[in-house]
Coordinates of C-alpha atoms (C1' of nucleotides) in Angstrom, one line a residue:
Chain N
M1 CA 96.1 62.0 -76.6
N2 CA 95.3 59.5 -73.9
S3 CA 94.3 60.3 -70.3
P4 CA 97.1 61.9 -68.4
E5 CA 98.0 58.9 -66.3
I6 CA 98.4 55.8 -68.3
S7 CA 101.9 54.4 -68.1
S8 CA 102.8 51.2 -69.8
G9 CA 102.8 49.3 -66.5
A10 CA 99.4 50.6 -65.6
Q11 CA 98.1 49.6 -69.0
K12 CA 99.3 46.0 -68.5
V13 CA 97.4 45.9 -65.2
L14 CA 94.3 47.4 -66.9
S15 CA 94.3 44.9 -69.6
A16 CA 94.7 41.9 -67.3
A17 CA 92.0 43.3 -65.0
Q18 CA 89.6 43.9 -67.9
E19 CA 89.8 40.3 -69.1
L20 CA 89.5 38.8 -65.6
F21 CA 86.7 41.1 -64.5
A22 CA 84.8 40.4 -67.7
N23 CA 85.1 36.6 -67.4
E24 CA 84.5 36.1 -63.8
G25 CA 83.0 39.2 -62.3
Y26 CA 84.2 41.7 -59.7
A27 CA 84.1 39.7 -56.5
S28 CA 85.6 36.5 -57.9
V29 CA 88.8 38.2 -59.1
S30 CA 91.5 38.7 -56.6
I31 CA 94.2 41.4 -56.8
A32 CA 96.7 38.5 -56.7
A33 CA 95.1 37.0 -59.8
I34 CA 95.3 40.3 -61.6
A35 CA 98.9 40.7 -60.5
D36 CA 99.8 37.2 -61.7
R37 CA 98.3 37.8 -65.1
A38 CA 99.9 41.2 -65.5
Q39 CA 103.2 39.8 -64.4
V40 CA 103.6 42.5 -61.7
S41 CA 103.6 42.4 -58.0
K42 CA 100.5 42.9 -55.9
A43 CA 101.9 46.0 -54.4
N44 CA 102.6 47.5 -57.8
I45 CA 98.9 47.5 -58.5
Y46 CA 98.3 49.8 -55.5
H47 CA 101.0 52.0 -56.9
H48 CA 98.9 52.7 -60.0
F49 CA 95.4 52.4 -58.5
E50 CA 94.1 53.5 -55.1
S51 CA 92.0 50.4 -54.5
K52 CA 90.3 47.4 -56.2
D53 CA 87.2 49.5 -56.6
E54 CA 89.0 52.3 -58.3
L55 CA 90.7 49.7 -60.6
Y56 CA 87.4 48.3 -61.5
C57 CA 86.0 51.8 -62.2
A58 CA 89.0 52.5 -64.5
V59 CA 88.4 49.2 -66.4
L60 CA 84.8 50.0 -66.8
K61 CA 85.4 53.5 -67.9
A62 CA 87.8 52.3 -70.6
A63 CA 85.3 49.7 -71.7
C64 CA 82.4 52.2 -71.9
L65 CA 84.7 54.6 -73.9
A66 CA 85.5 51.8 -76.4
S67 CA 81.9 50.8 -76.6
A68 CA 80.7 54.4 -77.3
E69 CA 83.4 55.0 -79.8
M70 CA 82.3 52.2 -82.2
I71 CA 78.8 53.2 -82.7
T72 CA 79.9 56.7 -83.6
H73 CA 81.6 55.4 -86.7
D74 CA 78.4 54.8 -88.7
A75 CA 76.8 58.2 -89.3
G76 CA 76.2 57.3 -92.9
Q77 CA 73.5 59.9 -93.6
D78 CA 71.7 57.7 -96.0
N79 CA 68.1 58.4 -96.5
N80 CA 67.3 54.7 -96.7
Y81 CA 66.4 53.9 -93.1
A82 CA 66.1 50.2 -93.7
K83 CA 69.7 50.3 -94.7
Q84 CA 70.6 52.4 -91.7
L85 CA 68.9 50.0 -89.3
T86 CA 70.8 47.1 -91.0
N87 CA 74.1 48.9 -90.6
F88 CA 73.4 49.6 -87.0
A89 CA 72.5 46.0 -86.2
R90 CA 75.5 44.7 -88.1
S91 CA 78.0 47.0 -86.5
H92 CA 76.5 46.5 -83.1
V93 CA 76.6 42.7 -83.2
L94 CA 80.1 42.8 -84.7
H95 CA 81.2 45.0 -81.9
L96 CA 79.8 42.6 -79.4
T97 CA 81.4 39.5 -80.8
N98 CA 84.7 41.2 -81.6
N99 CA 85.1 42.8 -78.2
P100 CA 83.5 40.3 -75.9
S101 CA 85.3 41.4 -72.7
V102 CA 84.4 45.0 -73.2
S103 CA 80.8 44.2 -74.0
T104 CA 80.5 41.8 -71.2
L105 CA 81.7 44.4 -68.7
V106 CA 79.1 46.9 -69.8
I107 CA 76.3 44.4 -70.0
R108 CA 77.3 43.0 -66.6
G109 CA 77.1 46.4 -65.1
L110 CA 73.7 46.9 -66.6
L111 CA 72.2 43.6 -65.5
E112 CA 73.6 43.6 -62.0
E113 CA 71.5 45.8 -59.8
S114 CA 72.4 47.4 -56.5
S115 CA 76.1 46.9 -57.0
N116 CA 78.1 46.6 -53.8
I117 CA 80.7 48.8 -55.4
D118 CA 80.6 52.5 -55.8
A119 CA 77.3 53.8 -57.3
T120 CA 79.3 55.5 -60.1
T121 CA 79.8 52.2 -61.8
N122 CA 76.1 51.8 -62.3
D123 CA 75.7 55.3 -63.6
L124 CA 78.7 54.7 -65.9
T125 CA 77.3 51.6 -67.6
A126 CA 73.7 53.0 -67.6
H127 CA 74.8 56.2 -69.3
D128 CA 76.8 54.3 -71.9
F129 CA 73.9 52.0 -72.5
D130 CA 71.6 54.9 -72.7
C131 CA 73.9 56.5 -75.2
N132 CA 73.8 53.7 -77.7
F133 CA 70.2 52.9 -77.0
N134 CA 69.1 56.5 -77.5
R135 CA 71.1 56.7 -80.7
L136 CA 69.1 53.8 -82.1
V137 CA 65.8 55.3 -80.8
T138 CA 66.6 58.6 -82.5
L139 CA 67.4 56.8 -85.7
I140 CA 64.1 55.0 -85.6
K141 CA 62.2 58.2 -85.0
A142 CA 63.9 59.8 -87.9
G143 CA 62.7 56.9 -90.0
Q144 CA 59.2 57.5 -88.9
V145 CA 59.4 61.2 -89.8
A146 CA 60.6 60.1 -93.2
K147 CA 57.5 57.9 -93.4
Q148 CA 59.6 54.8 -94.0
I149 CA 58.8 53.3 -90.6
K150 CA 55.3 52.8 -89.4
P151 CA 54.3 55.7 -87.1
E152 CA 52.4 53.5 -84.7
I153 CA 55.4 51.3 -83.6
N154 CA 57.1 52.1 -80.4
P155 CA 60.8 53.1 -81.1
S156 CA 61.9 51.9 -77.7
T157 CA 60.4 48.5 -78.2
L158 CA 62.0 48.2 -81.5
A159 CA 65.4 49.2 -80.0
T160 CA 64.9 46.7 -77.2
L161 CA 64.3 44.0 -79.8
M162 CA 67.4 44.7 -81.8
I163 CA 69.8 45.2 -78.9
G164 CA 68.4 42.5 -76.7
A165 CA 68.6 40.0 -79.6
N166 CA 72.2 41.0 -80.3
I167 CA 73.2 40.6 -76.7
L168 CA 71.5 37.2 -76.4
F169 CA 73.0 36.1 -79.7
M170 CA 76.5 37.0 -78.5
K171 CA 76.1 35.3 -75.2
A172 CA 74.1 32.3 -76.2
R173 CA 76.3 31.4 -79.1
N174 CA 78.7 29.6 -76.9
V175 CA 76.0 27.6 -75.3
L176 CA 73.8 26.9 -78.3
D177 CA 76.5 25.8 -80.7
E178 CA 77.0 22.7 -78.5
V179 CA 73.5 21.6 -79.3
P180 CA 73.4 20.7 -83.0
D181 CA 70.6 23.2 -83.8
T182 CA 71.6 23.0 -87.4
D183 CA 69.9 26.1 -88.6
Y184 CA 71.1 28.6 -86.0
P185 CA 73.1 31.3 -87.7
L186 CA 76.4 31.3 -86.0
D187 CA 77.9 34.0 -88.1
P188 CA 77.2 37.5 -86.6
E189 CA 76.6 39.2 -89.9
N190 CA 74.3 36.4 -91.0
F191 CA 72.4 36.7 -87.8
A192 CA 72.0 40.5 -88.1
N193 CA 70.7 40.1 -91.6
T194 CA 68.1 37.5 -90.8
M195 CA 67.1 39.5 -87.7
I196 CA 66.6 42.8 -89.7
D197 CA 64.7 40.9 -92.3
I198 CA 62.2 39.8 -89.7
L199 CA 61.9 43.2 -88.2
L200 CA 61.4 45.0 -91.5
H201 CA 58.8 42.8 -93.0
G202 CA 57.3 40.8 -90.2
V203 CA 56.9 37.0 -89.9
L204 CA 53.3 36.5 -91.0
T205 CA 52.5 35.1 -94.5
E206 CA 50.6 37.3 -96.8
Q207 CA 47.5 35.2 -96.6
Q208 CA 47.6 35.6 -92.8
E209 CA 48.0 39.4 -93.1
D210 CA 45.0 39.5 -95.5
K211 CA 42.9 37.5 -93.1
L212 CA 43.3 40.2 -90.5
L213 CA 41.8 43.0 -92.6
Chain J
M1 CA 55.7 15.2 -53.4
N2 CA 58.9 17.2 -53.0
S3 CA 62.4 16.0 -53.2
P4 CA 63.2 13.7 -50.3
E5 CA 65.4 16.1 -48.3
I6 CA 63.7 19.4 -47.8
S7 CA 63.1 20.2 -44.2
S8 CA 61.6 23.5 -43.2
G9 CA 65.0 24.7 -41.9
A10 CA 66.7 23.8 -45.2
Q11 CA 64.0 25.6 -47.1
K12 CA 64.6 28.8 -45.1
V13 CA 68.3 28.5 -46.1
L14 CA 67.4 27.9 -49.7
S15 CA 65.1 30.9 -49.9
A16 CA 67.7 33.2 -48.3
A17 CA 70.4 31.9 -50.6
Q18 CA 68.3 32.3 -53.7
E19 CA 67.6 35.9 -53.1
L20 CA 71.2 36.8 -52.2
F21 CA 72.7 34.8 -55.0
A22 CA 70.4 36.3 -57.5
N23 CA 71.0 39.9 -56.3
E24 CA 74.7 39.8 -55.8
G25 CA 76.2 36.7 -57.5
Y26 CA 78.0 33.7 -56.2
A27 CA 81.3 35.1 -55.1
S28 CA 79.9 38.2 -53.3
V29 CA 77.6 36.2 -51.0
S30 CA 79.2 34.7 -47.9
I31 CA 77.8 31.8 -46.0
A32 CA 77.6 34.1 -43.0
A33 CA 75.3 36.5 -44.9
I34 CA 73.1 33.6 -45.9
A35 CA 73.0 32.4 -42.3
D36 CA 72.1 35.9 -41.1
R37 CA 69.2 36.3 -43.5
A38 CA 67.9 32.7 -42.9
Q39 CA 68.2 33.4 -39.1
V40 CA 70.3 30.2 -38.5
S41 CA 73.8 29.6 -37.6
K42 CA 76.6 29.3 -40.1
A43 CA 77.2 25.7 -39.0
N44 CA 73.6 24.8 -39.5
I45 CA 73.9 25.5 -43.2
Y46 CA 76.6 22.9 -43.4
H47 CA 74.3 20.5 -41.7
H48 CA 71.9 20.8 -44.6
F49 CA 74.3 21.3 -47.4
E50 CA 77.7 19.9 -48.1
S51 CA 79.4 23.0 -49.3
K52 CA 78.7 26.5 -50.7
D53 CA 78.9 25.0 -54.2
E54 CA 76.3 22.4 -53.4
L55 CA 74.0 25.0 -51.9
Y56 CA 74.4 27.1 -55.0
C57 CA 73.6 24.1 -57.2
A58 CA 70.5 23.4 -55.1
V59 CA 69.3 26.9 -55.5
L60 CA 69.9 26.9 -59.2
K61 CA 68.2 23.5 -59.6
A62 CA 65.1 24.9 -57.8
A63 CA 65.2 28.0 -60.0
C64 CA 65.4 26.0 -63.2
L65 CA 62.6 23.8 -62.1
A66 CA 60.4 26.8 -61.4
S67 CA 61.4 28.3 -64.7
A68 CA 60.6 25.2 -66.7
E69 CA 57.3 24.7 -65.0
M70 CA 55.8 28.0 -66.0
I71 CA 56.2 27.7 -69.7
T72 CA 54.5 24.3 -69.6
H73 CA 51.2 25.9 -68.6
D74 CA 50.4 27.4 -72.0
A75 CA 49.7 24.4 -74.3
G76 CA 46.7 26.1 -75.7
Q77 CA 46.4 24.1 -78.9
D78 CA 45.0 27.0 -80.8
N79 CA 45.5 26.9 -84.5
N80 CA 46.1 30.6 -84.6
Y81 CA 49.9 30.9 -84.4
A82 CA 49.9 34.7 -84.1
K83 CA 47.9 34.3 -80.9
Q84 CA 50.2 31.5 -79.7
L85 CA 53.3 33.6 -80.2
T86 CA 51.6 36.4 -78.3
N87 CA 50.7 34.1 -75.5
F88 CA 54.2 32.8 -75.3
A89 CA 55.7 36.3 -75.2
R90 CA 53.3 37.5 -72.6
S91 CA 53.6 34.5 -70.2
H92 CA 57.4 34.6 -70.7
V93 CA 57.8 38.3 -69.9
L94 CA 55.4 38.0 -67.0
H95 CA 57.4 35.1 -65.6
L96 CA 60.5 37.2 -65.9
T97 CA 59.1 40.2 -64.1
N98 CA 57.2 38.3 -61.5
N99 CA 60.0 36.0 -60.6
P100 CA 63.0 38.2 -60.9
S101 CA 65.3 36.3 -58.6
V102 CA 64.6 33.0 -60.3
S103 CA 65.1 34.5 -63.7
T104 CA 68.2 36.3 -62.8
L105 CA 69.8 33.1 -61.5
V106 CA 69.1 31.3 -64.7
I107 CA 70.2 34.2 -66.9
R108 CA 73.3 34.8 -64.9
G109 CA 74.3 31.1 -65.3
L110 CA 73.7 31.5 -69.0
L111 CA 75.7 34.6 -69.4
E112 CA 78.7 33.7 -67.3
E113 CA 81.0 31.5 -69.1
S114 CA 83.7 29.2 -67.6
S115 CA 82.2 29.3 -64.2
N116 CA 84.7 28.7 -61.4
I117 CA 82.0 26.5 -59.9
D118 CA 81.2 23.0 -60.8
A119 CA 80.5 22.5 -64.5
T120 CA 77.1 21.0 -63.7
T121 CA 75.7 24.5 -63.0
N122 CA 76.5 25.5 -66.6
D123 CA 74.8 22.4 -67.9
L124 CA 71.9 23.0 -65.6
T125 CA 71.1 26.5 -66.8
A126 CA 72.0 25.7 -70.4
H127 CA 69.6 22.8 -70.5
D128 CA 66.8 24.8 -68.9
F129 CA 67.4 27.6 -71.4
D130 CA 67.5 25.2 -74.2
C131 CA 64.2 23.7 -73.0
N132 CA 62.3 27.0 -73.2
F133 CA 64.2 28.1 -76.3
N134 CA 63.5 24.9 -78.1
R135 CA 59.8 25.0 -77.1
L136 CA 59.5 28.4 -78.8
V137 CA 61.4 27.2 -81.9
T138 CA 59.1 24.2 -82.2
L139 CA 56.1 26.5 -82.0
I140 CA 57.5 28.7 -84.7
K141 CA 58.2 25.7 -87.0
A142 CA 54.7 24.5 -86.5
G143 CA 53.5 27.9 -87.5
Q144 CA 55.5 27.6 -90.7
V145 CA 54.1 24.1 -91.4
A146 CA 50.6 25.7 -91.0
K147 CA 51.7 28.3 -93.5
Q148 CA 50.9 31.1 -91.1
I149 CA 54.6 32.1 -90.7
K150 CA 56.8 32.8 -93.6
P151 CA 58.8 29.7 -94.5
E152 CA 62.0 31.7 -95.2
I153 CA 62.5 33.1 -91.8
N154 CA 64.9 31.4 -89.4
P155 CA 63.1 30.1 -86.3
S156 CA 66.1 30.4 -84.1
T157 CA 66.5 34.0 -85.0
L158 CA 62.9 34.8 -84.2
A159 CA 63.2 33.0 -80.9
T160 CA 66.3 35.0 -80.1
L161 CA 64.5 38.2 -80.8
M162 CA 61.6 37.4 -78.6
I163 CA 63.6 36.0 -75.6
G164 CA 66.4 38.5 -75.9
A165 CA 64.0 41.4 -76.0
N166 CA 62.1 40.1 -73.0
I167 CA 65.2 39.6 -70.9
L168 CA 66.6 43.0 -71.8
F169 CA 63.2 44.5 -71.0
M170 CA 63.1 42.9 -67.6
K171 CA 66.6 44.0 -66.8
A172 CA 66.7 47.4 -68.3
R173 CA 63.4 48.5 -66.9
N174 CA 65.1 49.5 -63.6
V175 CA 67.7 51.5 -65.4
L176 CA 65.6 53.1 -68.1
D177 CA 62.7 54.2 -66.0
E178 CA 65.0 56.7 -64.3
V179 CA 65.4 58.5 -67.6
P180 CA 62.1 60.1 -68.6
D181 CA 61.9 58.3 -71.9
T182 CA 58.2 59.0 -71.9
D183 CA 57.2 56.4 -74.5
Y184 CA 58.9 53.4 -73.0
P185 CA 56.3 50.7 -72.2
L186 CA 56.9 49.9 -68.6
D187 CA 54.0 47.5 -68.3
P188 CA 55.2 43.9 -69.2
E189 CA 52.0 43.0 -71.0
N190 CA 52.0 46.2 -72.9
F191 CA 55.6 45.6 -73.9
A192 CA 54.9 42.1 -75.1
N193 CA 52.0 43.3 -77.2
T194 CA 54.0 46.1 -78.9
M195 CA 56.8 43.6 -79.5
I196 CA 54.7 41.0 -81.0
D197 CA 53.1 43.6 -83.2
I198 CA 56.4 44.5 -84.7
L199 CA 57.4 40.9 -85.2
L200 CA 54.2 39.9 -86.9
H201 CA 53.8 42.7 -89.3
G202 CA 57.3 44.4 -89.6
V203 CA 58.2 48.0 -89.2
L204 CA 58.3 49.2 -92.8
T205 CA 55.4 51.3 -94.1
E206 CA 53.5 49.9 -97.1
Q207 CA 55.0 52.4 -99.5
Q208 CA 58.5 51.3 -98.5
E209 CA 57.5 47.6 -98.9
D210 CA 56.1 48.4 -102.4
K211 CA 59.3 50.1 -103.3
L212 CA 61.3 46.9 -102.8
L213 CA 59.3 44.9 -105.3
Chain B
dA1 C1' 127.6 62.3 -61.4
dT2 C1' 123.8 63.6 -58.4
dT3 C1' 119.4 63.4 -57.1
dA4 C1' 114.6 63.2 -56.9
dA5 C1' 110.8 61.0 -58.5
dA6 C1' 108.5 57.0 -60.3
dA7 C1' 108.2 52.0 -60.7
dC8 C1' 108.5 48.1 -58.5
dC9 C1' 109.0 44.3 -55.0
dG10 C1' 108.8 40.9 -50.7
dA11 C1' 106.8 40.5 -46.6
dA12 C1' 103.6 41.3 -43.5
dC13 C1' 98.9 43.3 -41.4
dG14 C1' 94.1 42.7 -39.8
dG15 C1' 90.0 40.8 -41.4
dT16 C1' 86.9 37.7 -43.6
dC17 C1' 86.3 33.7 -46.1
dG18 C1' 84.6 28.6 -46.4
dG19 C1' 84.6 24.9 -43.5
dT20 C1' 85.1 21.9 -39.0
dC21 C1' 84.1 20.1 -34.5
dA22 C1' 82.5 19.2 -29.9
dG23 C1' 78.7 19.8 -27.6
dT24 C1' 73.6 21.1 -26.7
dT25 C1' 68.7 21.0 -27.7
dA26 C1' 64.5 19.2 -30.1
dT27 C1' 62.1 15.3 -32.2
dT28 C1' 60.5 10.8 -32.5
dG29 C1' 59.9 5.7 -32.6
dG30 C1' 59.8 1.8 -29.5
Chain C
dC1 C1' 60.6 6.8 -20.4
dC2 C1' 64.4 6.2 -23.0
dA3 C1' 67.6 5.9 -26.5
dA4 C1' 68.8 7.3 -31.1
dT5 C1' 68.8 10.6 -34.5
dA6 C1' 68.1 15.0 -36.5
dA7 C1' 68.5 20.1 -35.9
dC8 C1' 71.1 23.3 -34.3
dT9 C1' 74.9 26.3 -32.1
dG10 C1' 79.4 29.0 -30.6
dA11 C1' 84.0 28.7 -30.9
dC12 C1' 87.6 27.9 -33.7
dC13 C1' 90.9 26.8 -37.9
dG14 C1' 93.9 27.6 -41.9
dA15 C1' 93.7 30.0 -46.2
dC16 C1' 93.1 33.8 -48.7
dC17 C1' 91.4 38.5 -49.1
dG18 C1' 92.5 43.7 -49.9
dT19 C1' 95.8 46.7 -48.3
dT20 C1' 100.1 48.7 -46.3
dC21 C1' 105.0 49.4 -45.5
dG22 C1' 110.0 49.6 -45.9
dG23 C1' 113.2 49.2 -49.0
dT24 C1' 115.3 48.5 -53.9
dT25 C1' 115.8 49.3 -58.7
dT26 C1' 114.8 52.1 -62.8
dT27 C1' 114.2 56.5 -65.1
dA28 C1' 115.2 61.0 -66.3
dA29 C1' 116.4 65.7 -65.6
dT30 C1' 120.0 68.7 -63.9

DNA sequence: ATTAAAACCGAACGGTCGGTCAGTTATTGG
DNA sequence: CCAATAACTGACCGACCGTTCGGTTTTAAT
């Protein structure tokens, strides 16, 4: 069921590499460090993978696969698009917070331009990101066709809002919880709900909305 | 007016280091590469800076300073908070897109946990981020006191939406413009406007809003 | 039991890394 | 004009980098 070439030893290496690459980036992680964590010899890594680059690509590929898999699981063909957006936001932010190393890898690939590594890594993460991003855009457009979402809003902008906020939430949680900003919603589901609330109904009070007419 | 110890030679090194660190990260950039770009010898760098770590800290410090300076320039004490939010979003996204290397440095520091470098770098970027983040939160709370922004929305969530979307926009623009997603707003100001529109008024059509009552 | 392939290791390789040092040039105050 | 100091350099160091190689153990099919 898996790819043809995943022995248990290679899997140990992959897991160790994934965690280290996600936490510290490509260049900071040495083969020796990966070998240490995987409890194998340095030479053994080169028995399973051609080079450090190839190992990184393999790690990234696995991460993208896992990242793409999760979003597939919604597909609840509800006709209520508010609910569908909520589900997307919730499952997305849960995926981010539950699989931080996978997510970090994909995001890092996205945010780091002109990688010194093989160009395929860029395409890999870009395609994966595009995949999830476009799924959301498609969902939004469907909501517009169903006349539940305003026709004049830009689907890409809305998608950027949702995904950008989720990413920042995941990453900034570690930083912000040190500061006692008492009202910051640390629970992912809680955050997704308050976020969707804003996006669905806007932030202006009714009297302000009336004033604009 | 400047810090006491910024000769012209040191400044050349700083600029070169800033660009390289922003584009490729700390570990990928060698002192030799910085020396090459600054057109000085490797040894000269150690005449101006104690170590690679200290150089990176200096670069980051300058970036945070520049980043903090820009947001200070709004302060338009308008009583219209919709307009103030728009101004914030616009100046923020313009700052990001116009100073990509500065922004990338701060963001990178934010998103990379447990840096192998001195812990002060984390505090540095975290404090800078907090500064801008809290400024926005304060603005939102003022809007709530003025009864222009709904009292039940969470200021931190709204701030995360705005800042997260702007960051993702800045970073993903390079990736997404390859794909012919025709309706993606590539112009920063345009993006800020469509984003604020969504946040102010929500995305649901009126008939959907009515249905919820 | 034999054997071939796969998994694994210790030791070493050329190269680059951050960092040092002795020495040379430019700058500047007295 | 002269010292003293800052700016700057080429050559070099030990450590660590990714990678390779020769050889040993494990696995599994015959």
